[in-house]
Amino acid sequence: MGASQSKEEPHPLLKRPIGCAIFEIVSGRNLPNMDLGSLTDAFVMVSVVDAKSGQALTKAVKTATVFDSLDPEFRCFAAFPIVPQDDDLLRLEVLDYDFLSSNDKIGVGTAAFGTLRMAVASSSYFQTGGVLEVPLVLSTKQHLPDPAKPALVNVRLAAPVIHGEIPGETKTVFLIRHGESKWNEAQAHKDVSGMLKQVDHELDSTGIQQARQFNKK
């Protein structure tokens, strides 16, 4: 899974060499419950910051939202066009998604790039190893599921850092939208209950027909 980019600009005086650093946001563990009647809908804003000043070195990227879980499996990748220094920090801000109000802040954790790099270097397999547990400093007073353990995010350096410009290449991108769902149907009828009563709305009769037509192409 990928991650979307925010509009926050990096600080112009703290440039790093051009390259590519890719991190995997693996999972969250022991997150506090921020919702009533369900569980936390967590996502992570990921960025690289200067350790001394705290200034952003990259734009922030957003992982996918994992609904209804205190131990979310994100499995999202965040790529940044720089070569970080070992003392630069990967900043992980965990939030709870809210549909009808502003998102709730859960906590923030940081991991030094050098620590992430060494974790991978000491592991047996680059593709899966080097996962680092990053504890969160909580922004909420909500209780943890296990008070004896910290809330944390598991993260790793997902690939060797590339130095210099990445050669350009041409790709063909297909944009495919899902068929009409029962959420769309409820939205058209201004049925708030139908929109909110479930997380993963199945296709309605129109959406099923759309999918069948698309499958023939």
Coordinates of C-alpha atoms in Angstrom, one line a residue:
M1 CA 0.0 0.0 0.0
G2 CA 1.2 3.5 -0.7
A3 CA 0.8 6.8 1.2
S4 CA -0.6 10.2 0.2
Q5 CA 1.5 13.4 0.5
S6 CA 0.6 16.5 2.5
K7 CA 1.2 20.1 1.4
E8 CA 3.6 20.9 4.2
E9 CA 6.9 22.2 2.6
P10 CA 10.3 21.2 4.0
H11 CA 12.4 24.0 5.6
P12 CA 14.5 25.6 2.8
L13 CA 17.7 26.0 4.9
L14 CA 18.0 22.3 5.8
K15 CA 18.6 20.6 2.5
R16 CA 19.8 17.0 2.2
P17 CA 21.4 15.4 -0.8
I18 CA 18.9 14.2 -3.4
G19 CA 18.2 10.5 -3.3
C20 CA 15.4 8.1 -2.2
A21 CA 14.7 6.7 1.3
I22 CA 11.8 4.3 1.6
F23 CA 10.3 3.3 4.9
E24 CA 7.6 0.7 5.7
I25 CA 5.1 1.6 8.3
V26 CA 4.3 -1.9 9.4
S27 CA 1.8 -1.8 12.2
G28 CA 0.6 -0.1 15.4
R29 CA 0.3 -1.9 18.8
N30 CA -1.5 -1.2 22.0
L31 CA -3.2 2.0 20.8
P32 CA -5.7 3.7 23.1
N33 CA -9.4 3.5 22.0
M34 CA -10.5 6.9 20.8
D35 CA -14.0 6.0 19.7
L36 CA -17.4 5.3 21.4
G37 CA -19.2 2.2 20.2
S38 CA -16.2 1.0 18.1
L39 CA -12.4 0.9 18.1
T40 CA -9.8 3.4 16.9
D41 CA -9.5 4.2 13.2
A42 CA -5.8 4.9 13.1
F43 CA -3.5 6.4 10.4
V44 CA 0.0 7.7 10.6
M45 CA 1.5 11.0 9.2
V46 CA 5.1 10.2 8.3
S47 CA 7.9 12.7 7.7
V48 CA 11.7 13.2 8.2
V49 CA 12.8 16.0 10.5
D50 CA 16.1 17.5 11.6
A51 CA 17.0 16.2 15.0
K52 CA 18.4 19.5 16.4
S53 CA 15.8 22.0 15.1
G54 CA 12.8 19.8 14.7
Q55 CA 12.3 21.4 11.3
A56 CA 10.7 19.2 8.5
L57 CA 13.1 18.0 5.9
T58 CA 10.3 16.4 3.8
K59 CA 6.7 16.8 3.2
A60 CA 4.6 14.5 5.4
V61 CA 2.8 11.5 3.9
K62 CA -0.3 9.8 5.2
T63 CA -0.7 6.0 5.5
A64 CA -4.0 4.3 4.8
T65 CA -6.5 4.3 7.6
V66 CA -7.1 1.0 9.4
F67 CA -10.6 1.0 10.8
D68 CA -11.8 -0.5 14.1
S69 CA -8.5 -1.8 15.5
L70 CA -6.2 -1.1 18.5
D71 CA -3.4 -3.2 16.8
P72 CA -3.6 -1.9 13.2
E73 CA -1.7 -3.5 10.4
F74 CA -0.7 -0.6 8.1
R75 CA 1.8 -2.2 5.7
C76 CA 2.2 1.1 4.0
F77 CA 5.4 2.6 2.3
A78 CA 6.6 6.2 2.5
A79 CA 9.3 7.4 0.1
F80 CA 11.2 10.6 0.5
P81 CA 13.5 12.2 -2.2
I82 CA 16.5 12.7 0.1
V83 CA 19.5 11.0 1.7
P84 CA 18.9 11.4 5.4
Q85 CA 21.8 11.8 7.9
D86 CA 22.1 9.2 10.6
D87 CA 20.8 11.6 13.3
D88 CA 17.8 12.7 11.2
L89 CA 14.5 11.5 12.7
L90 CA 11.7 9.6 11.1
R91 CA 8.6 11.3 12.7
L92 CA 5.5 9.2 13.2
E93 CA 2.3 11.0 14.3
V94 CA -0.6 8.7 14.9
L95 CA -4.1 10.0 14.6
D96 CA -7.7 8.7 14.9
Y97 CA -9.8 9.4 11.8
D98 CA -13.2 11.0 12.5
F99 CA -15.8 11.3 9.8
L100 CA -17.9 14.1 11.4
S101 CA -15.3 16.1 13.3
S102 CA -11.5 16.8 13.3
N103 CA -9.2 13.9 13.7
D104 CA -8.0 13.1 17.2
K105 CA -4.3 13.1 18.0
I106 CA -3.1 9.8 19.6
G107 CA 0.7 10.3 19.9
V108 CA 4.0 11.0 18.3
G109 CA 7.1 8.8 18.0
T110 CA 10.5 9.3 16.4
A111 CA 13.3 7.0 15.3
A112 CA 16.8 8.0 14.2
F113 CA 17.6 7.1 10.6
G114 CA 21.0 5.6 11.7
T115 CA 19.1 3.3 14.1
L116 CA 16.8 2.1 11.4
R117 CA 19.7 1.6 9.0
M118 CA 21.6 -0.5 11.6
A119 CA 18.5 -2.5 12.4
V120 CA 18.3 -3.6 8.8
A121 CA 22.1 -4.2 8.5
S122 CA 22.0 -6.6 11.5
S123 CA 19.0 -8.6 10.2
S124 CA 19.1 -11.6 7.9
Y125 CA 16.6 -10.6 5.2
F126 CA 16.3 -7.0 4.0
Q127 CA 12.8 -7.7 2.6
T128 CA 11.3 -8.4 6.0
G129 CA 13.9 -7.7 8.7
G130 CA 15.0 -4.7 10.6
V131 CA 11.6 -3.8 12.2
L132 CA 12.0 -1.3 15.0
E133 CA 9.5 -0.6 17.7
V134 CA 8.9 3.1 18.1
P135 CA 7.1 4.1 21.4
L136 CA 4.6 6.9 21.2
V137 CA 4.4 9.9 23.5
L138 CA 0.7 10.1 23.9
S139 CA -1.4 13.2 23.2
T140 CA -4.5 11.7 24.8
K141 CA -5.5 10.6 28.3
Q142 CA -7.4 7.6 27.0
H143 CA -6.3 4.3 28.7
L144 CA -4.1 1.8 26.9
P145 CA -5.4 -1.8 26.4
D146 CA -2.4 -3.1 28.3
P147 CA -1.2 -0.4 30.8
A148 CA 2.0 -2.3 31.4
K149 CA 3.1 -1.8 27.7
P150 CA 3.6 1.4 25.6
A151 CA 1.6 2.3 22.6
L152 CA 4.0 2.0 19.6
V153 CA 4.5 1.9 15.9
N154 CA 6.6 -0.8 14.1
V155 CA 8.6 0.7 11.3
R156 CA 11.6 -0.3 9.1
L157 CA 13.9 0.9 6.4
A158 CA 12.4 -0.9 3.4
A159 CA 15.2 -0.6 0.8
P160 CA 18.8 0.5 0.5
V161 CA 18.9 4.3 0.2
I162 CA 19.5 5.5 -3.4
H163 CA 22.0 8.3 -3.8
G164 CA 21.4 10.9 -6.6
E165 CA 18.7 11.4 -9.1
I166 CA 16.5 8.4 -10.0
P167 CA 16.4 7.7 -13.7
G168 CA 13.1 8.6 -15.4
E169 CA 10.9 5.9 -16.8
T170 CA 7.5 5.7 -18.5
K171 CA 4.6 3.9 -16.9
T172 CA 1.1 3.3 -18.0
V173 CA -1.4 4.0 -15.2
F174 CA -4.9 2.6 -15.2
L175 CA -7.4 4.5 -13.1
I176 CA -10.3 2.2 -12.0
R177 CA -13.1 3.2 -9.7
H178 CA -15.1 0.7 -7.8
G179 CA -18.7 0.2 -8.8
E180 CA -21.5 2.0 -7.1
S181 CA -21.8 0.9 -3.5
K182 CA -24.6 1.0 -0.9
W183 CA -22.7 4.0 0.6
N184 CA -23.2 5.9 -2.6
E185 CA -26.8 4.8 -2.7
A186 CA -27.3 6.0 0.9
Q187 CA -25.5 9.3 0.1
A188 CA -27.8 9.9 -2.8
H189 CA -30.8 9.5 -0.5
K190 CA -29.2 11.5 2.3
D191 CA -29.4 8.4 4.5
V192 CA -26.8 9.2 7.2
S193 CA -27.6 5.9 9.0
G194 CA -27.0 3.9 5.9
M195 CA -23.7 5.7 5.3
L196 CA -22.3 5.1 8.8
K197 CA -23.7 1.8 10.0
Q198 CA -20.9 -0.2 8.4
V199 CA -17.2 0.4 7.3
D200 CA -16.9 -1.7 4.2
H201 CA -20.1 -1.2 2.1
E202 CA -20.8 -3.8 -0.6
L203 CA -21.8 -3.0 -4.1
D204 CA -25.5 -2.3 -4.7
S205 CA -27.4 -3.7 -7.8
T206 CA -26.1 -0.9 -10.0
G207 CA -22.5 -1.5 -8.9
I208 CA -22.7 -5.2 -9.5
Q209 CA -23.9 -4.5 -13.1
Q210 CA -21.1 -2.0 -13.6
A211 CA -18.5 -4.6 -12.4
R212 CA -19.9 -7.2 -14.8
Q213 CA -19.7 -4.7 -17.7
F214 CA -16.2 -3.7 -16.9
N215 CA -15.2 -7.4 -16.7
K216 CA -16.2 -7.9 -20.3
K217 CA -13.7 -5.2 -21.5

